[in-house]
Coordinates of C-alpha atoms and ligand atoms in Angstrom, one line a residue:
M1 CA -0.3 -0.3 -0.1
L2 CA 3.0 2.4 1.1
A3 CA 4.6 1.7 -2.4
D4 CA 1.1 2.7 -4.5
I5 CA 0.6 6.4 -2.3
R6 CA 4.1 6.8 -2.7
K7 CA 3.4 6.3 -6.9
L8 CA 0.7 8.1 -6.3
V9 CA 2.0 10.8 -4.5
Q10 CA 4.8 11.4 -6.7
Q11 CA 2.4 11.8 -10.2
T12 CA 0.0 14.0 -8.1
L13 CA 1.9 16.6 -6.6
P14 CA 3.7 19.0 -7.7
R15 CA 7.2 19.0 -9.3
S16 CA 8.5 21.6 -6.2
I17 CA 7.5 19.0 -3.5
D18 CA 10.1 16.1 -3.5
V19 CA 8.9 12.6 -2.6
Y20 CA 11.2 10.5 -0.7
A21 CA 9.6 7.5 0.9
D22 CA 12.1 4.6 2.5
V23 CA 9.7 1.6 3.4
P24 CA 12.0 -1.3 4.2
D25 CA 10.4 -4.8 2.7
S26 CA 10.6 -6.6 6.8
L27 CA 7.3 -4.3 8.2
W28 CA 5.6 -6.5 9.8
P29 CA 1.6 -7.3 9.0
V30 CA -0.9 -5.3 9.5
W31 CA -4.5 -6.3 9.3
G32 CA -7.2 -3.1 8.6
D33 CA -9.8 -1.8 6.1
A34 CA -6.8 -1.1 2.6
T35 CA -9.6 1.7 1.7
Q36 CA -9.8 3.3 5.0
L37 CA -5.7 3.2 5.5
H38 CA -5.4 4.4 2.2
Q39 CA -7.5 7.3 2.5
V40 CA -5.4 8.1 6.5
F41 CA -1.5 8.3 4.4
M42 CA -3.2 10.4 1.3
N43 CA -5.1 12.7 3.8
L44 CA -1.8 13.2 5.7
C45 CA 0.2 13.5 2.0
V46 CA -2.6 16.5 0.9
N47 CA -1.9 17.9 4.3
A48 CA 1.4 18.2 3.9
R49 CA 0.8 19.1 0.2
D50 CA -1.4 22.1 1.6
A51 CA 1.1 23.5 3.7
M52 CA 4.3 23.5 1.2
P53 CA 2.9 26.3 -1.7
A54 CA 6.3 27.2 -2.4
G55 CA 7.5 23.9 -2.2
G56 CA 9.4 21.5 -0.3
T57 CA 9.9 18.1 0.9
L58 CA 7.8 14.8 1.3
H59 CA 9.1 11.9 3.3
I60 CA 7.0 8.3 3.8
T61 CA 8.8 6.5 5.6
A62 CA 8.3 3.7 8.1
K63 CA 9.5 0.9 10.0
N64 CA 9.0 -1.4 13.2
L65 CA 8.7 -0.9 16.3
T66 CA 8.5 -2.9 19.7
L67 CA 6.7 -0.6 22.6
D68 CA 7.2 -1.7 25.9
H69 CA 5.5 -0.9 28.8
D70 CA 7.2 2.0 30.0
S71 CA 6.8 4.2 26.3
A72 CA 3.4 3.0 25.9
Q73 CA 2.4 4.6 28.7
R74 CA 3.9 7.9 27.6
H75 CA 0.6 7.2 24.7
F76 CA -3.5 7.5 25.4
Q77 CA -4.7 4.3 26.1
A78 CA -1.8 3.0 23.9
Q79 CA -1.0 -1.3 24.5
P80 CA 2.7 -3.0 24.5
G81 CA 3.3 -4.9 21.9
P82 CA 4.7 -4.8 17.8
Y83 CA 3.5 -1.7 16.0
V84 CA 4.2 -0.5 12.1
I85 CA 4.9 3.2 12.5
V86 CA 4.5 5.2 9.3
T87 CA 6.0 8.7 9.3
V88 CA 4.7 11.0 7.2
A89 CA 6.6 14.8 7.5
D90 CA 6.6 18.0 5.5
T91 CA 9.0 20.9 5.6
G92 CA 6.3 23.0 5.7
T93 CA 4.7 25.9 7.1
G94 CA 4.5 24.0 10.4
M95 CA 2.1 24.8 13.4
G96 CA 2.0 26.5 16.7
P97 CA 0.1 24.7 20.0
A98 CA -3.1 26.6 19.6
V99 CA -3.2 25.1 15.8
L100 CA -1.4 21.8 17.1
N101 CA -4.5 21.4 20.2
Q102 CA -7.2 22.1 17.5
I103 CA -6.4 19.7 14.2
F104 CA -8.3 16.7 15.1
D105 CA -11.4 18.3 16.1
P106 CA -14.3 17.6 13.1
F107 CA -14.2 21.2 11.4
F108 CA -11.4 22.5 13.3
T109 CA -9.4 24.2 9.5
T110 CA -7.2 27.1 9.1
K111 CA -7.4 27.4 5.3
A112 CA -10.0 29.6 3.2
L113 CA -13.3 29.3 2.8
G114 CA -14.5 26.4 0.6
Q115 CA -10.4 25.6 0.6
G116 CA -10.8 22.5 3.3
T117 CA -14.0 20.9 5.1
G118 CA -11.6 20.4 8.5
L119 CA -12.9 17.0 8.5
G120 CA -9.3 15.6 7.3
L121 CA -7.9 14.5 10.4
S122 CA -10.8 13.9 12.0
A123 CA -11.3 11.3 10.2
V124 CA -7.5 10.2 10.1
L125 CA -8.1 10.0 13.5
G126 CA -10.7 7.8 13.8
I127 CA -9.5 5.2 11.7
V128 CA -6.2 5.0 13.2
E129 CA -7.8 4.4 16.2
S130 CA -10.2 1.6 15.2
H131 CA -7.3 0.1 13.8
G132 CA -6.1 -0.1 17.8
G133 CA -3.9 2.6 16.7
F134 CA -2.4 6.1 17.5
I135 CA -0.6 9.2 16.2
D136 CA 2.0 11.4 17.3
V137 CA 2.9 14.6 15.8
Q138 CA 5.6 17.0 15.9
S139 CA 5.5 20.4 14.6
Q140 CA 6.7 23.7 15.4
V141 CA 6.3 26.9 13.1
G142 CA 8.4 27.5 10.3
Q143 CA 10.2 23.7 11.0
G144 CA 7.5 21.3 9.3
S145 CA 5.3 19.2 10.3
Q146 CA 6.1 15.2 11.2
F147 CA 3.0 12.7 11.9
Q148 CA 3.7 9.6 13.3
V149 CA 0.9 6.8 12.7
Y150 CA 1.4 3.9 14.9
L151 CA -0.3 0.1 13.7
P152 CA -0.4 -2.5 16.3
A153 CA 1.3 -5.7 13.9
T154 CA -0.4 -9.0 14.2
F155 CA 0.7 -11.9 13.7
E156 CA -1.9 -13.8 14.1
P157 CA -3.4 -15.6 10.7
N158 CA -7.0 -15.1 11.2
P159 CA -8.2 -11.4 11.9
A160 CA -10.9 -12.3 13.5
A161 CA -8.7 -13.4 16.6
V162 CA -7.7 -9.8 16.7
T163 CA -9.2 -7.7 18.9
L164 CA -9.4 -4.3 19.1
P165 CA -9.1 -1.9 22.3
N166 CA -12.1 0.5 21.9
L167 CA -13.7 1.8 23.9
L168 CA -15.9 3.5 22.4
D169 CA -17.8 1.2 20.3
G170 CA -21.1 1.4 18.9
S171 CA -21.2 -2.1 18.0
Q172 CA -23.3 -1.8 15.0
S173 CA -26.0 0.8 16.9
T174 CA -28.4 2.7 15.2
V175 CA -27.5 6.5 15.9
L176 CA -30.9 9.3 14.6
V177 CA -29.2 13.2 14.3
V178 CA -31.3 15.5 13.4
D179 CA -29.9 18.8 12.5
D180 CA -30.5 20.9 9.9
E181 CA -27.1 22.2 9.0
P182 CA -26.0 19.0 6.2
A183 CA -22.0 19.5 7.5
V184 CA -23.1 19.6 10.5
C185 CA -24.6 15.8 9.9
A186 CA -21.9 14.5 7.6
A187 CA -19.8 15.3 9.9
V188 CA -21.8 13.4 12.8
R189 CA -21.9 10.3 10.5
T190 CA -18.6 10.2 10.0
V191 CA -17.3 10.2 13.3
L192 CA -20.0 7.6 13.9
E193 CA -19.7 5.6 11.3
L194 CA -16.1 5.0 11.8
H195 CA -16.7 4.6 15.5
N196 CA -19.1 1.1 13.6
Y197 CA -22.6 3.4 14.9
R198 CA -25.3 3.5 11.7
V199 CA -25.9 6.0 11.2
M200 CA -29.9 7.7 9.9
V201 CA -29.7 11.5 9.0
A202 CA -33.0 13.5 9.1
H203 CA -33.2 17.7 8.1
G204 CA -35.9 18.5 10.1
G205 CA -38.6 17.4 12.7
Q206 CA -40.5 16.3 10.3
D207 CA -38.3 13.6 8.5
A208 CA -37.3 12.6 12.1
I209 CA -40.4 11.8 13.1
A210 CA -40.8 9.9 9.8
L211 CA -38.0 8.3 10.2
L212 CA -38.4 7.1 13.6
S213 CA -42.1 6.1 12.5
E214 CA -40.8 3.7 9.5
H215 CA -37.6 2.1 11.9
V216 CA -38.7 2.2 15.4
D217 CA -36.9 -1.2 15.9
T218 CA -33.6 -0.3 15.1
I219 CA -33.2 3.5 16.3
H220 CA -32.6 3.6 19.8
T221 CA -30.6 6.8 19.9
V222 CA -31.9 10.1 18.5
L223 CA -28.9 13.2 18.3
M224 CA -30.9 16.7 18.3
D225 CA -30.1 20.5 17.5
L226 CA -32.2 21.7 19.4
M227 CA -32.3 25.0 17.1
M228 CA -34.0 24.5 13.8
P229 CA -35.8 26.0 11.4
T230 CA -40.2 25.2 11.7
M231 CA -39.5 22.4 14.4
D232 CA -37.2 22.3 16.5
G233 CA -35.9 19.7 18.9
F234 CA -38.3 21.0 21.8
A235 CA -41.3 20.5 19.7
T236 CA -40.1 17.2 18.1
I237 CA -39.2 15.7 21.3
P238 CA -43.0 14.5 22.6
L239 CA -43.5 13.3 19.0
L240 CA -40.3 11.3 18.9
K241 CA -41.0 10.3 23.2
H242 CA -44.8 9.5 22.0
I243 CA -43.6 6.8 18.8
N244 CA -40.9 5.1 21.7
P245 CA -41.5 6.6 25.0
D246 CA -37.9 4.8 25.9
L247 CA -35.9 6.2 23.2
R248 CA -32.4 8.4 24.6
V249 CA -32.6 11.5 22.9
V250 CA -29.5 13.8 22.8
A251 CA -29.8 17.3 22.7
M252 CA -27.0 19.6 20.6
S253 CA -27.0 23.0 20.5
G254 CA -24.9 26.3 20.2
L255 CA -26.8 27.6 23.7
N256 CA -24.8 26.1 26.0
S257 CA -27.0 28.1 28.8
V258 CA -27.4 26.9 32.0
D259 CA -30.8 27.3 31.2
A260 CA -30.9 25.8 27.9
V261 CA -29.3 22.5 29.4
A262 CA -32.0 22.1 32.5
K263 CA -34.8 23.1 30.1
A264 CA -33.6 20.1 28.0
E265 CA -33.5 18.0 30.6
Q266 CA -37.3 19.0 31.7
Q267 CA -38.5 18.5 28.6
G268 CA -37.1 14.6 28.5
F269 CA -33.6 15.2 27.1
Q270 CA -31.4 12.2 28.4
G271 CA -28.0 14.9 27.5
F272 CA -26.9 17.4 26.5
L273 CA -23.8 18.2 23.9
P274 CA -22.9 21.5 23.7
K275 CA -21.8 23.3 20.2
P276 CA -18.4 23.0 19.1
F277 CA -17.8 19.7 20.1
T278 CA -15.1 17.1 19.9
R279 CA -15.2 13.6 18.3
Q280 CA -14.2 12.0 22.1
D281 CA -17.0 14.5 23.5
L282 CA -19.3 13.4 21.1
L283 CA -18.2 9.6 21.3
Q284 CA -18.5 9.8 25.1
R285 CA -21.8 11.4 24.5
M286 CA -23.3 8.0 22.9
Q287 CA -22.2 5.6 25.1
P288 CA -24.7 4.3 27.0
V289 CA -25.2 6.1 30.5
D290 CA -25.1 3.5 33.4
Ligands
ATP1 N1 1.0 18.6 7.7 C1 0.1 19.8 8.1 N2 1.7 21.0 7.6 C2 0.6 22.3 8.9 N3 -0.7 22.2 9.5 C3 -1.2 21.3 8.7 C4 -0.8 20.0 8.6 N4 -1.8 19.0 8.8 C5 -2.6 19.7 9.3 N5 -2.7 20.8 9.6 C6 -3.5 21.7 9.9 O1 -5.1 21.4 10.2 C7 -5.8 22.1 9.7 C8 -7.1 20.3 10.0 O2 -6.3 19.4 8.9 P1 -7.8 18.3 8.4 O3 -7.0 18.1 7.0 O4 -8.5 18.2 9.0 O5 -8.3 20.2 7.0 P2 -8.0 21.2 6.4 O6 -7.1 20.1 5.8 O7 -8.3 22.4 6.2 O8 -9.1 20.5 5.7 P3 -10.0 19.0 4.7 O9 -9.1 17.9 5.6 O10 -10.8 18.8 4.5 O11 -9.5 19.5 2.9 C9 -5.8 22.2 8.4 O12 -6.7 23.6 8.7 C10 -4.1 22.8 8.9 O13 -4.4 24.4 9.8
MG2 MG1 -6.6 18.0 4.9

């Protein structure tokens, strides 16, 4: 796969960018979804290109590494064991700490309107984590950036025997997302699907009621915007609960006041997700509370 990526990148990046790849034949095997992993590395290479408008160098390197207990502890939720590390490094603009802190958040972009959705890296992280891996980033303004993708190596011949640690897994449960903004629906869908949820989308209260009536046996959770034109979240919730009294409905809103949260709870919402939210906030809020 990395040989393919290298070829593709060499053919598509501007001539002003030199591409080097150092990928040994002795890499350990990684089990994964080839389409998704391809997307991970292409996203990183495209970001690197965008960071080098005046040209520069892109390095794609890979190596094997066994993480011992101590080094695993330095990475959030990492398990000790064998990993393949793929590094995508550029000599571009680099990033300061304020940008670095937000790069994995859905919608975070420093690109001009219409130039970037800000969903690239949130999808990258979602995919890597769903493969049991994690990402390290080093960058400084003016010094370029380095993204290290750690993927657990697997010597087990049967992939079914591999259990990936994923604390925020959706276990194929269905979530109905209701928001009048298509971009919000799309972002939420990307994140949830990467974490093994099935997602249905409605763009307003009426749509939501129609979808729930049709799929009352499969939809157990609804994530609904409070502020929508025509029929808002408060007007919709009693009708949804009428169809299924046990439905779990989580409110999302940019109105993040104590009053708004209290009102939502009073009206029968089982949770509140203030906008804007991070991938982690969203996944945590989707987990059943016990
Ligand atoms: N290699 C890099 N060098 C410098 N900044 C980067 C690099 N990769 C990501 N960034 C910063 O992180 C932000 C978020 O990246 P992300 O890929 O999520 O979205 P995007 O590239 O802006 O939009 P999209 O991927 O949807 O086209 C970028 O806007 C940029 O500010
Ligand atoms: Mg991007």
